[in-house]
mmCIF file of C-alpha atoms in Angstrom:
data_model
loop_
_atom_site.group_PDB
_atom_site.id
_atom_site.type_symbol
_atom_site.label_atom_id
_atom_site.label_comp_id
_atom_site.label_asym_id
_atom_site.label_seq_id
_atom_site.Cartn_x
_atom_site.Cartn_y
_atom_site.Cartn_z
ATOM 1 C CA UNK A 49 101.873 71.779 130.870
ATOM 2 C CA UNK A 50 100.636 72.986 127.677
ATOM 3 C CA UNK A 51 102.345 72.251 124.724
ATOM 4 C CA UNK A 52 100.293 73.252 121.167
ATOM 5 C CA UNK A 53 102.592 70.783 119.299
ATOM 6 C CA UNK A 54 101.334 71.952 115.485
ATOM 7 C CA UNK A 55 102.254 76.075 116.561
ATOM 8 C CA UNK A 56 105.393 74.659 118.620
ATOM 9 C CA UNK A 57 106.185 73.106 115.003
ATOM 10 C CA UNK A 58 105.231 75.842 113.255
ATOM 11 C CA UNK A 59 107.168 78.315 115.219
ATOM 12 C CA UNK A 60 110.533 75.875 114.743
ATOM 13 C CA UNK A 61 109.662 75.968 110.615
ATOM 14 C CA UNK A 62 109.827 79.876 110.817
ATOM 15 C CA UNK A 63 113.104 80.209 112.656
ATOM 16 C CA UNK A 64 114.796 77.200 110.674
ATOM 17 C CA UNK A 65 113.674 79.621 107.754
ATOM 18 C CA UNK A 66 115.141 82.162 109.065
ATOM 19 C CA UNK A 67 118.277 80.443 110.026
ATOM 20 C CA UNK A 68 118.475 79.862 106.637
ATOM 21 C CA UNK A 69 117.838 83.422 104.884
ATOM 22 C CA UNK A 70 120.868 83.946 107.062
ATOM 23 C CA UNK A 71 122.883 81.616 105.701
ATOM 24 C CA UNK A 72 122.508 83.154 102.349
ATOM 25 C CA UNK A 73 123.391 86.478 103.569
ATOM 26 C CA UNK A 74 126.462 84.313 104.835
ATOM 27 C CA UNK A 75 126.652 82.867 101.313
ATOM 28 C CA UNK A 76 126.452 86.446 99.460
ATOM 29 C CA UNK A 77 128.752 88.227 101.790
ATOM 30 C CA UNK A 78 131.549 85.604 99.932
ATOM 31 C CA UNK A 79 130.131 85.805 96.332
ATOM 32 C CA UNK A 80 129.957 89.449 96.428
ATOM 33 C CA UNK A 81 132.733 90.117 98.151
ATOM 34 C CA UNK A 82 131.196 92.442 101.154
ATOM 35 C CA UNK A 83 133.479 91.390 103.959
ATOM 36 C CA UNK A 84 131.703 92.000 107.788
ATOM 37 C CA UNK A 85 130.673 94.813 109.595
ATOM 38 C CA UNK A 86 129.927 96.392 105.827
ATOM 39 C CA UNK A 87 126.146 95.621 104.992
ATOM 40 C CA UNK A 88 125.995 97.456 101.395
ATOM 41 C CA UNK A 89 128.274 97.376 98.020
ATOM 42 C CA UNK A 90 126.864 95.032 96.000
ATOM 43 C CA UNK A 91 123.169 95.560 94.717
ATOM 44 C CA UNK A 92 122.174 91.225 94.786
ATOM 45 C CA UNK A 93 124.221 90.840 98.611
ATOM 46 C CA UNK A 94 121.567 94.117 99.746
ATOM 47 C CA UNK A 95 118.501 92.027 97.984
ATOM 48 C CA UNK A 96 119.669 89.334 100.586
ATOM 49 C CA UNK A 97 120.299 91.146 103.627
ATOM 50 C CA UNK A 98 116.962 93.026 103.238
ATOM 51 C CA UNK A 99 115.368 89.666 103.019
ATOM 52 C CA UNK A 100 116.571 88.706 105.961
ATOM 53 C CA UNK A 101 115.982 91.744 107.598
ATOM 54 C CA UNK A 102 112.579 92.477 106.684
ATOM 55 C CA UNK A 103 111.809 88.847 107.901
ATOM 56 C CA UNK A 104 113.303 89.879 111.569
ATOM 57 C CA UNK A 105 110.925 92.843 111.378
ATOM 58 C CA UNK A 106 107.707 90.403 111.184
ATOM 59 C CA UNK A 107 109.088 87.694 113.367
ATOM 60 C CA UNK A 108 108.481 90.390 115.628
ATOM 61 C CA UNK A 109 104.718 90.761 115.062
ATOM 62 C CA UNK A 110 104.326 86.932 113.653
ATOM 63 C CA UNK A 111 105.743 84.997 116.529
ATOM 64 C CA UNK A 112 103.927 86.671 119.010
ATOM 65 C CA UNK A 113 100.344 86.904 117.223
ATOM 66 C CA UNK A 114 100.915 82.802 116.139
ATOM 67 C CA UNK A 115 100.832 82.442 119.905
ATOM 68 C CA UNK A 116 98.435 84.606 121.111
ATOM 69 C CA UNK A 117 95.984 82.810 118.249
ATOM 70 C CA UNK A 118 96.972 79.065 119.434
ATOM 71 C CA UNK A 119 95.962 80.293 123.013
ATOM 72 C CA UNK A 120 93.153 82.083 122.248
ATOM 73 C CA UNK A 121 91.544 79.832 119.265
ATOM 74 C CA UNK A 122 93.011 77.054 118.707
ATOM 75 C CA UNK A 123 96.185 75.250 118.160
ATOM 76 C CA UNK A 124 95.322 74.088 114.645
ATOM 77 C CA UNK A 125 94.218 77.072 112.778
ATOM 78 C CA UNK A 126 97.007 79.199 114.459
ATOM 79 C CA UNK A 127 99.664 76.396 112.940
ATOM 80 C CA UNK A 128 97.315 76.562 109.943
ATOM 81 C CA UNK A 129 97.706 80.612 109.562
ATOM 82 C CA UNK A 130 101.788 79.683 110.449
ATOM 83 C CA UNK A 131 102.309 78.004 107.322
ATOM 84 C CA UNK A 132 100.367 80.202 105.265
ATOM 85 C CA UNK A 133 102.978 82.887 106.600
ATOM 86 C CA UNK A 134 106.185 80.821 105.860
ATOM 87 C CA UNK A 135 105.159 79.968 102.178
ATOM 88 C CA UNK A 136 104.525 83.743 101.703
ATOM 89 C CA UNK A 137 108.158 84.403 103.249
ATOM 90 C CA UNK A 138 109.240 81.985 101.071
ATOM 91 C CA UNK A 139 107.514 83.128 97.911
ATOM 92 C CA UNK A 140 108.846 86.796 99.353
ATOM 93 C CA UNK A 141 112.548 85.626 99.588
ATOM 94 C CA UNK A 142 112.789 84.227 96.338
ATOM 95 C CA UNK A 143 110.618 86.849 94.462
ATOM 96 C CA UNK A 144 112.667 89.573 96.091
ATOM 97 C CA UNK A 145 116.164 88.193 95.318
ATOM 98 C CA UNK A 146 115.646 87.874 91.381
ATOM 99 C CA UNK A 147 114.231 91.277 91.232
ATOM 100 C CA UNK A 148 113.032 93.583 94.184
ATOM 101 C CA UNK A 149 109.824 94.571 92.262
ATOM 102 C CA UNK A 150 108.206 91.335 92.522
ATOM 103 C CA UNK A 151 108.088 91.301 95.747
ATOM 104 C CA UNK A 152 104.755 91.959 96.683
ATOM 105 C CA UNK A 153 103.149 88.442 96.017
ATOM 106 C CA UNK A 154 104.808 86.761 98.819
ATOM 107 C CA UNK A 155 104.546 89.794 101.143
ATOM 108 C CA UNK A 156 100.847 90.344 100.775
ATOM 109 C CA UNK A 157 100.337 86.613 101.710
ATOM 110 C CA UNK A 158 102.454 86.891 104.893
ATOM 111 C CA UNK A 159 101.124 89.935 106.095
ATOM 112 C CA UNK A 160 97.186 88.609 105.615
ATOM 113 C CA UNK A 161 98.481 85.751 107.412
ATOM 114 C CA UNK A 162 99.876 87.900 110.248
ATOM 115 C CA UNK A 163 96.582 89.893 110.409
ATOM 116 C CA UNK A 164 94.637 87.067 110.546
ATOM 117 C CA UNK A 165 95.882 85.939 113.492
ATOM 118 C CA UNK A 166 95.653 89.296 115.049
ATOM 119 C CA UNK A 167 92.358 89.913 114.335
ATOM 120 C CA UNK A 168 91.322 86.311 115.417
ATOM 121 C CA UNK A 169 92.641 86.657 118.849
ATOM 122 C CA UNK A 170 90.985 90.444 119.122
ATOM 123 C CA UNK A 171 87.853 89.132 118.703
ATOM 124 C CA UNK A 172 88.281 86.359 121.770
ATOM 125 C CA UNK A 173 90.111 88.928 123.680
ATOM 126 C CA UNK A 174 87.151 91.534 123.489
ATOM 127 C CA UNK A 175 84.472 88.422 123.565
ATOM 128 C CA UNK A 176 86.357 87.585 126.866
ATOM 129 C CA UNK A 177 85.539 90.938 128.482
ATOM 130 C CA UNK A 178 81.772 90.952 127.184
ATOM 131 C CA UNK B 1282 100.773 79.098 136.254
ATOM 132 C CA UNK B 1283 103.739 77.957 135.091
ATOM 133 C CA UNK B 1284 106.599 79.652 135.643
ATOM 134 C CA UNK B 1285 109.825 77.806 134.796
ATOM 135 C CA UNK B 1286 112.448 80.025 136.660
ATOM 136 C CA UNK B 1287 115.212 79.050 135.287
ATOM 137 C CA UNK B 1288 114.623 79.503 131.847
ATOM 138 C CA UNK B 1289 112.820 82.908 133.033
ATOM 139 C CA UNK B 1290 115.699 84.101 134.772
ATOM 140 C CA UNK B 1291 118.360 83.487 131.760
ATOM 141 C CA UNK B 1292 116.144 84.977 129.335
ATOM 142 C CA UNK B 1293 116.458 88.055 131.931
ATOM 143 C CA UNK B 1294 120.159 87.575 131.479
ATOM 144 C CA UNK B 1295 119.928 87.829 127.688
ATOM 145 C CA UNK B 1296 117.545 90.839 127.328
ATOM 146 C CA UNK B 1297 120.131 92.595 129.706
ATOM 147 C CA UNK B 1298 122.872 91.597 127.697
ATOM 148 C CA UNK B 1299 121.398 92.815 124.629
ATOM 149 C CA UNK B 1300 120.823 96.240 126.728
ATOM 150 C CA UNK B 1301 124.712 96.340 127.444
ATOM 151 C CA UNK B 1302 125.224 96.244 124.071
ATOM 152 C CA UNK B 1303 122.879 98.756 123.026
ATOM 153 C CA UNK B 1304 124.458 100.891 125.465
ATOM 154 C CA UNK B 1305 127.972 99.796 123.678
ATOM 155 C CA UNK B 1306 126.215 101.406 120.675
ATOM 156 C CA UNK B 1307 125.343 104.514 122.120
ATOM 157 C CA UNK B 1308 128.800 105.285 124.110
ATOM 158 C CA UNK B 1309 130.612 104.342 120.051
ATOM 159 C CA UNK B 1310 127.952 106.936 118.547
ATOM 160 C CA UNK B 1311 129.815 109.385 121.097
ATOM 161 C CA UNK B 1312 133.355 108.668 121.047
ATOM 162 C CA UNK B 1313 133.704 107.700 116.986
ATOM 163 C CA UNK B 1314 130.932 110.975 116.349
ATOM 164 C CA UNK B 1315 128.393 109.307 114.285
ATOM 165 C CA UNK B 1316 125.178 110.999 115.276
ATOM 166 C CA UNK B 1317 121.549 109.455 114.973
ATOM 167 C CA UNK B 1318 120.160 108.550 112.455
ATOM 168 C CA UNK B 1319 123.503 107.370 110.752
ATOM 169 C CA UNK B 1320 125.088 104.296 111.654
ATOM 170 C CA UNK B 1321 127.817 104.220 109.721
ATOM 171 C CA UNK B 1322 131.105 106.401 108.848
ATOM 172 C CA UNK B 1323 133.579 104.870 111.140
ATOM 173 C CA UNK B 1324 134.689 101.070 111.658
ATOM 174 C CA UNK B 1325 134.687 100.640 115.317
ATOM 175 C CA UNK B 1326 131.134 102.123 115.818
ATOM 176 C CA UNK B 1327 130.183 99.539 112.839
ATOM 177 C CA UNK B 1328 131.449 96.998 114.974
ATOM 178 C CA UNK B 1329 129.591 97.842 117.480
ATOM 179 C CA UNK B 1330 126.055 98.044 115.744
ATOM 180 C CA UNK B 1331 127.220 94.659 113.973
ATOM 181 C CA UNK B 1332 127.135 92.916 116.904
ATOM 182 C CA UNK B 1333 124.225 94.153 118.482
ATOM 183 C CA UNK B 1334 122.196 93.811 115.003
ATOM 184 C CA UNK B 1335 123.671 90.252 115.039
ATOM 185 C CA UNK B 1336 122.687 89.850 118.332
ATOM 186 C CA UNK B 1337 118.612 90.781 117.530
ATOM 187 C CA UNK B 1338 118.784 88.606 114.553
ATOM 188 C CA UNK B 1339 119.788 85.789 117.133
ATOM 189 C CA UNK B 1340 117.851 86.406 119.673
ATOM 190 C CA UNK B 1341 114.256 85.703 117.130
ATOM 191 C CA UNK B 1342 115.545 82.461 116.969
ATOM 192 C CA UNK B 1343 117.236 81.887 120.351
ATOM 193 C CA UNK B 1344 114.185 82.986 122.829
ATOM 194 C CA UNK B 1345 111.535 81.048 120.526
ATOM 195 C CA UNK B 1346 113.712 77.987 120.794
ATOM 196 C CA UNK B 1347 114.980 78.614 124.594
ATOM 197 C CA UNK B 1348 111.146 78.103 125.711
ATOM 198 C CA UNK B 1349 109.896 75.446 123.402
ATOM 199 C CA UNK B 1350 112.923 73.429 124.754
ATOM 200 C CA UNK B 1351 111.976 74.708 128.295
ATOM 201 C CA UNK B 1352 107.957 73.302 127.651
ATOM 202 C CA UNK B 1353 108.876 70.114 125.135
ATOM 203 C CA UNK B 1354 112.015 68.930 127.543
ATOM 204 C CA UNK B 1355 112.924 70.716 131.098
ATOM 205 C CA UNK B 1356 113.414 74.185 132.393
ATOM 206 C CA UNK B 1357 116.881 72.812 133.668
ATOM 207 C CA UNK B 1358 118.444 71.687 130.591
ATOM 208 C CA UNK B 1359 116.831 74.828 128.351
ATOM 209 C CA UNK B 1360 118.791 76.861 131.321
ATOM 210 C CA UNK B 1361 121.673 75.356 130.877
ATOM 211 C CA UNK B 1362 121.607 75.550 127.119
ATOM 212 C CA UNK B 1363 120.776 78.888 127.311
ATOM 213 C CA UNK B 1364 123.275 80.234 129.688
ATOM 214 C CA UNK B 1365 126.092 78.530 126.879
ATOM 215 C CA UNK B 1366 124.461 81.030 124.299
ATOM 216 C CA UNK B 1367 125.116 83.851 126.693
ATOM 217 C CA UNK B 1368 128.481 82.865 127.005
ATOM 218 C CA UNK B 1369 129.144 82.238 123.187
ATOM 219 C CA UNK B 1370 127.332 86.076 122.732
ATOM 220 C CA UNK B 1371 129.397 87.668 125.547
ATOM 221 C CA UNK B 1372 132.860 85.687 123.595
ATOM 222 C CA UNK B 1373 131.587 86.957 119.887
ATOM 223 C CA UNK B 1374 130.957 90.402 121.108
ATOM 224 C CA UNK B 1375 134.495 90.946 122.382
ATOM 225 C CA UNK B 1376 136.081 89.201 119.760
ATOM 226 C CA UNK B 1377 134.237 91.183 117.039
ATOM 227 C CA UNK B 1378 134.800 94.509 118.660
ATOM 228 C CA UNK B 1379 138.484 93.721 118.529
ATOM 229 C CA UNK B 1380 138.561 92.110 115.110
ATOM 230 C CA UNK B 1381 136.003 91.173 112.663
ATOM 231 C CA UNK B 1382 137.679 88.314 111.330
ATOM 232 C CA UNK B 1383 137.808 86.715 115.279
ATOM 233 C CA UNK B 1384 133.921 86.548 115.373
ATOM 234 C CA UNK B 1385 133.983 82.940 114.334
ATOM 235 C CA UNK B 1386 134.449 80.647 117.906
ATOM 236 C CA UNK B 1387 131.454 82.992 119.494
ATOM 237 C CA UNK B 1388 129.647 83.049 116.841
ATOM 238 C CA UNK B 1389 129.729 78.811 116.887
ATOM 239 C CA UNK B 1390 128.866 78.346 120.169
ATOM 240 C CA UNK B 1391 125.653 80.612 120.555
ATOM 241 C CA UNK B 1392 124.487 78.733 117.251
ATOM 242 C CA UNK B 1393 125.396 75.035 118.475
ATOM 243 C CA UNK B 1394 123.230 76.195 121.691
ATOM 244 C CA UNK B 1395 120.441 77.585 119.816
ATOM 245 C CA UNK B 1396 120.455 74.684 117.093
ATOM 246 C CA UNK B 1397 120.724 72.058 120.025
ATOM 247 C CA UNK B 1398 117.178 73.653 121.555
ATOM 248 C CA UNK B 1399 115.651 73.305 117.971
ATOM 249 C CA UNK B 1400 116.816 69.544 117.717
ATOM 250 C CA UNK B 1401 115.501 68.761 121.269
ATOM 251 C CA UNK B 1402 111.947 70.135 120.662
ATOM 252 C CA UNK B 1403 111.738 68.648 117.442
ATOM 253 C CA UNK B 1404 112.456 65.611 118.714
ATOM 254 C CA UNK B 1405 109.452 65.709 121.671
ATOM 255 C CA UNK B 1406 107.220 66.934 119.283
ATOM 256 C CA UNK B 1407 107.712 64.123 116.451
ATOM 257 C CA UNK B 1408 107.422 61.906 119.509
ATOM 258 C CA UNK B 1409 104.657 62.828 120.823
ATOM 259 C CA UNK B 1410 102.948 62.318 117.184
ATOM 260 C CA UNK B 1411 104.261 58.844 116.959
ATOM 261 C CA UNK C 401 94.886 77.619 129.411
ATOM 262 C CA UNK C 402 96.304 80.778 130.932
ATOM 263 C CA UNK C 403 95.007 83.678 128.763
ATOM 264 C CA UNK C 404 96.776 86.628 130.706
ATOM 265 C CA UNK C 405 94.137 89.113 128.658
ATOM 266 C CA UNK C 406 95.222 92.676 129.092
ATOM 267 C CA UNK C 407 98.794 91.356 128.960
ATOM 268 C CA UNK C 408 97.526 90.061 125.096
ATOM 269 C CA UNK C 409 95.662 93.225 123.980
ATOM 270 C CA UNK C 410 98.862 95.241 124.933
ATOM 271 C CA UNK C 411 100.926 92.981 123.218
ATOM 272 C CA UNK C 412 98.329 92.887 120.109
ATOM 273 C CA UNK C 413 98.590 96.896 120.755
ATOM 274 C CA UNK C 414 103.038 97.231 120.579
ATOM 275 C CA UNK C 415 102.594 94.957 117.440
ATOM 276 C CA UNK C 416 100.067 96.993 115.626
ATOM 277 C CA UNK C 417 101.935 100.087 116.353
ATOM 278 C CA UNK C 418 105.132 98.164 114.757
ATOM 279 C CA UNK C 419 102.769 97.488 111.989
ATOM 280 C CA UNK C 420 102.317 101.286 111.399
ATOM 281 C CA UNK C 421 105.638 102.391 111.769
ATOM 282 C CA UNK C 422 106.578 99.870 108.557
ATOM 283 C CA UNK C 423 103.935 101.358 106.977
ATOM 284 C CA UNK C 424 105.133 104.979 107.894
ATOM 285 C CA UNK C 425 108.696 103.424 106.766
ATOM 286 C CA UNK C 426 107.051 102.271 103.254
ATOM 287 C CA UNK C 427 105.380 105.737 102.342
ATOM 288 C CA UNK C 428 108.428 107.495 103.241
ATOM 289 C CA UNK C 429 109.873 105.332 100.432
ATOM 290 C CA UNK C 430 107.338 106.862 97.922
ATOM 291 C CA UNK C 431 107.655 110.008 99.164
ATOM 292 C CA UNK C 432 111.369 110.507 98.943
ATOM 293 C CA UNK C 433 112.289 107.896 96.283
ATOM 294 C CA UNK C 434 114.249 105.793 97.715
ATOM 295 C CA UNK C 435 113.455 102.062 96.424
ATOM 296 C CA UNK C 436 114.334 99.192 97.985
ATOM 297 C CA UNK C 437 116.568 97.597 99.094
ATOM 298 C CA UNK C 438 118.510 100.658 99.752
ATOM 299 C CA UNK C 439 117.771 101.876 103.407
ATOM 300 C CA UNK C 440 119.501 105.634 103.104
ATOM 301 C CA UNK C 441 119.863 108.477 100.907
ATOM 302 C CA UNK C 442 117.179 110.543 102.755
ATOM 303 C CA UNK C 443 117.528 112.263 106.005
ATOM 304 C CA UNK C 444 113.890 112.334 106.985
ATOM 305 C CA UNK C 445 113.446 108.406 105.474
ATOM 306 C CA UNK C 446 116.604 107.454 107.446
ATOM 307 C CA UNK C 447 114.365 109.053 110.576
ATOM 308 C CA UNK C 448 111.596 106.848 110.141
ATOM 309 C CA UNK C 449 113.571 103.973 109.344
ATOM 310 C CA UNK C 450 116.062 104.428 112.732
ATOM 311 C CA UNK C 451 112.724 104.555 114.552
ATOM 312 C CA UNK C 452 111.152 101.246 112.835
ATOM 313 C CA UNK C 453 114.414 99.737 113.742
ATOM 314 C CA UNK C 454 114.883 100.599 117.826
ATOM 315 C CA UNK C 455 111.289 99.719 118.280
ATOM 316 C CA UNK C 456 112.637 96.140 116.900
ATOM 317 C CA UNK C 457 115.516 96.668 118.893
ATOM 318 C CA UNK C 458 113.474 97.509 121.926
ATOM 319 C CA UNK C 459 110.378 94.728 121.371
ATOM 320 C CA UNK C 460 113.039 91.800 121.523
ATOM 321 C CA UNK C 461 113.610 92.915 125.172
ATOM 322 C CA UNK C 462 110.038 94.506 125.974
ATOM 323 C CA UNK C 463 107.961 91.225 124.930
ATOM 324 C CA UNK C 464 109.696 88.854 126.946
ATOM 325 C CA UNK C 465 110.125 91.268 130.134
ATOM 326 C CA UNK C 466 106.139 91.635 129.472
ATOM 327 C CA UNK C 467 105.144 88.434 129.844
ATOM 328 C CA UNK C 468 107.614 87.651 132.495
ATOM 329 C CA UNK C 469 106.083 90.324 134.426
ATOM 330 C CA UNK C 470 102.724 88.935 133.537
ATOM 331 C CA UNK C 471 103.297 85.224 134.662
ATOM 332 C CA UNK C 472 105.398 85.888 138.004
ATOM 333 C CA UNK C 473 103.830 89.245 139.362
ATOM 334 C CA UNK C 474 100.151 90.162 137.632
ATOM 335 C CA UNK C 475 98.545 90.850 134.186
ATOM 336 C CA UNK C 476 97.366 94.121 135.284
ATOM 337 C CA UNK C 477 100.662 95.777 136.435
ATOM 338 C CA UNK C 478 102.168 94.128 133.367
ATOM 339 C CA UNK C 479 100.152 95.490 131.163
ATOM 340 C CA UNK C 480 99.786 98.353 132.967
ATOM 341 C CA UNK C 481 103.607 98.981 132.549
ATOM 342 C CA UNK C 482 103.025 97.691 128.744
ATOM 343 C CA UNK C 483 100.788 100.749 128.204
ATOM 344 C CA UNK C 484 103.905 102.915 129.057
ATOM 345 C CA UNK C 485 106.018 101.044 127.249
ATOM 346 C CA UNK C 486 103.437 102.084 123.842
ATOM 347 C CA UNK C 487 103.149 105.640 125.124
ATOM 348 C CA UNK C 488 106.822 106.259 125.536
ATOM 349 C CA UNK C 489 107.102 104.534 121.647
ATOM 350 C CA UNK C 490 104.359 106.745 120.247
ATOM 351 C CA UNK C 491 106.417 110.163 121.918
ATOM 352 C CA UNK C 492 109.989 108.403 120.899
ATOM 353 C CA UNK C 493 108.595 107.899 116.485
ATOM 354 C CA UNK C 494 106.681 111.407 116.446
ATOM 355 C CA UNK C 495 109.731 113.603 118.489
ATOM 356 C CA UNK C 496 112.518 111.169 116.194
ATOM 357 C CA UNK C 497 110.971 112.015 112.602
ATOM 358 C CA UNK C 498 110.486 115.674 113.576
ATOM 359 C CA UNK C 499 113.834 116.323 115.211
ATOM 360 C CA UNK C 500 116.386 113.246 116.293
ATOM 361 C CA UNK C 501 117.582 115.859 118.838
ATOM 362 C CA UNK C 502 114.587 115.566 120.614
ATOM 363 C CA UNK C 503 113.872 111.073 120.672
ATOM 364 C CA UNK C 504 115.363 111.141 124.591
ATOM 365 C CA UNK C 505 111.842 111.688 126.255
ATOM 366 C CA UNK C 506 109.783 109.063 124.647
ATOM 367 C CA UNK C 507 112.981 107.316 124.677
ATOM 368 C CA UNK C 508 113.508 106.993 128.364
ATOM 369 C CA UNK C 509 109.990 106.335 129.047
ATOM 370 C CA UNK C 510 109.623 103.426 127.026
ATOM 371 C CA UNK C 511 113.068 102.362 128.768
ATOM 372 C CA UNK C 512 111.850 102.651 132.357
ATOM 373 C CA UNK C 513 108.538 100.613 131.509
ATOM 374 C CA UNK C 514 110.901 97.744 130.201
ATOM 375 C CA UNK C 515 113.717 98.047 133.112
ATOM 376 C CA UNK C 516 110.729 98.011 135.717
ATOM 377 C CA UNK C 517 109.193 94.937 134.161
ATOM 378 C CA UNK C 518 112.877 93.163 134.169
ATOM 379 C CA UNK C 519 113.583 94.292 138.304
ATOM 380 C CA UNK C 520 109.787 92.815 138.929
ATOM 381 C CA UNK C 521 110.289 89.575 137.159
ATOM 382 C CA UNK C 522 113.838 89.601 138.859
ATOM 383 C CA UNK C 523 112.379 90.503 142.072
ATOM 384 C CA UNK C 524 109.639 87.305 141.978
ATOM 385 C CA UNK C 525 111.909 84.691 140.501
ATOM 386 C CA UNK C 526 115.120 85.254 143.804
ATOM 387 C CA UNK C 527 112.019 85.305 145.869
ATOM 388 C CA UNK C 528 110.786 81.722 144.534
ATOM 389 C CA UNK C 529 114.908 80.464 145.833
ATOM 390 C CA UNK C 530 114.634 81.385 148.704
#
């Protein structure tokens, strides 16, 4: 069976990070007063929710290039590229909530992280067909 | 190859699900008139789109965590864990389609499952560094 | 290690075209001034947001019915299928943004590539009980 336990790890970090992003939408939905289905009304519960949301978006290309790159290369530089993502989410969430036009910091380093791993398991996938 | 077919086959059952209630979506975007690209303007139709937007955020945890549990501990018991998140999904979606303020006991159940997976993988992994 | 390769490149392919359709998402920000975190205000913008978000929709059930397909039938009619799945998407975000009345062609295609990868997988894993 193979397991990659550091991307395995890495890939629990993310969604525990994520798990918690929605928690704080949770959080701000009671602060702010926005009761469910409504998703807008209050300018710091939107800073939240897009947080969250634009996280879900790269999940989507993260999870699955952090996998392909542990099969491909190696289990320790894909975990290795992982966390470099989650401290850019984290530098993103933060950034984002206190004002929306810092944002960029943290989303530059998550998206280099995310390309990094794309472009790392390119290269063995056309080296493979060579 | 591995194959593990019964975590394959309820990760089948969620992608469906999560079809049905795209479908939900579309059928609400008919009867309550909200035509693409809007998705908001009338309650029910928001209640709707909640759920399956819920359901997405849910499912980047719940699939990630559904296989590591599958590789780290047993196809069986992921299975089993998996097909309770199904059921706490199928309960929330109901429940919040009928009233917002219901979505709680659903809502618990598909987390407790998903949160359960996350626990049991940690667990093999820190093991298998000890 | 089981590589799978042209199942990878066509899932390093959906993700890049994700990637672009952010980007597509972020000019039409600039162009039509509408800063984050707000998501509407715009018709066109709300087009090429609406598309950015059913590909999201649509990748939580296309990557897992792709590499289903790939482990229990074959990497080449999975990614084969895959291919369709990016074609349809490519016809579904140019027809959207220039008329929503127009999204069902690309639409359908990219649905019929996932539903056939879902009956295959389905098809494999009954076989394997019996």
């Amino acid at each position: 069976m193979f397991t990659l336990p550091l991307t395995s790890l890495v890939t629990l970090a993310a969604i525990i990070l994520f798990f918690v992003m929605g928690l704080r939408v949770a959080k701000a939905r009671g602060t702010y007063n926005i009761p469910a289905p409504a998703t807008s009304g209050d300018p710091i519960f939107e800073r939240h929710f897009r947080v969250q949301m634009n996280t879900l978006e790269w999940l989507a290309m993260f999870l699955p290039a952090l996998w392909l790159g542990a099969i491909w290369h190696s289990d320790g530089v894909a975990a290795g590229l992982g966390l470099v993502w989650i401290i850019g989410r984290i530098i993103y969430m933060v950034a984002y909530v206190a004002d929306p036009k810092t944002r960029s910091l943290g989303f530059v380093v998550q998206m280099l992280a995310t390309l990094s791993l794309i472009l790392l398991t390119l290269f063995h996938i056309v080296r493979s067909f060579l």
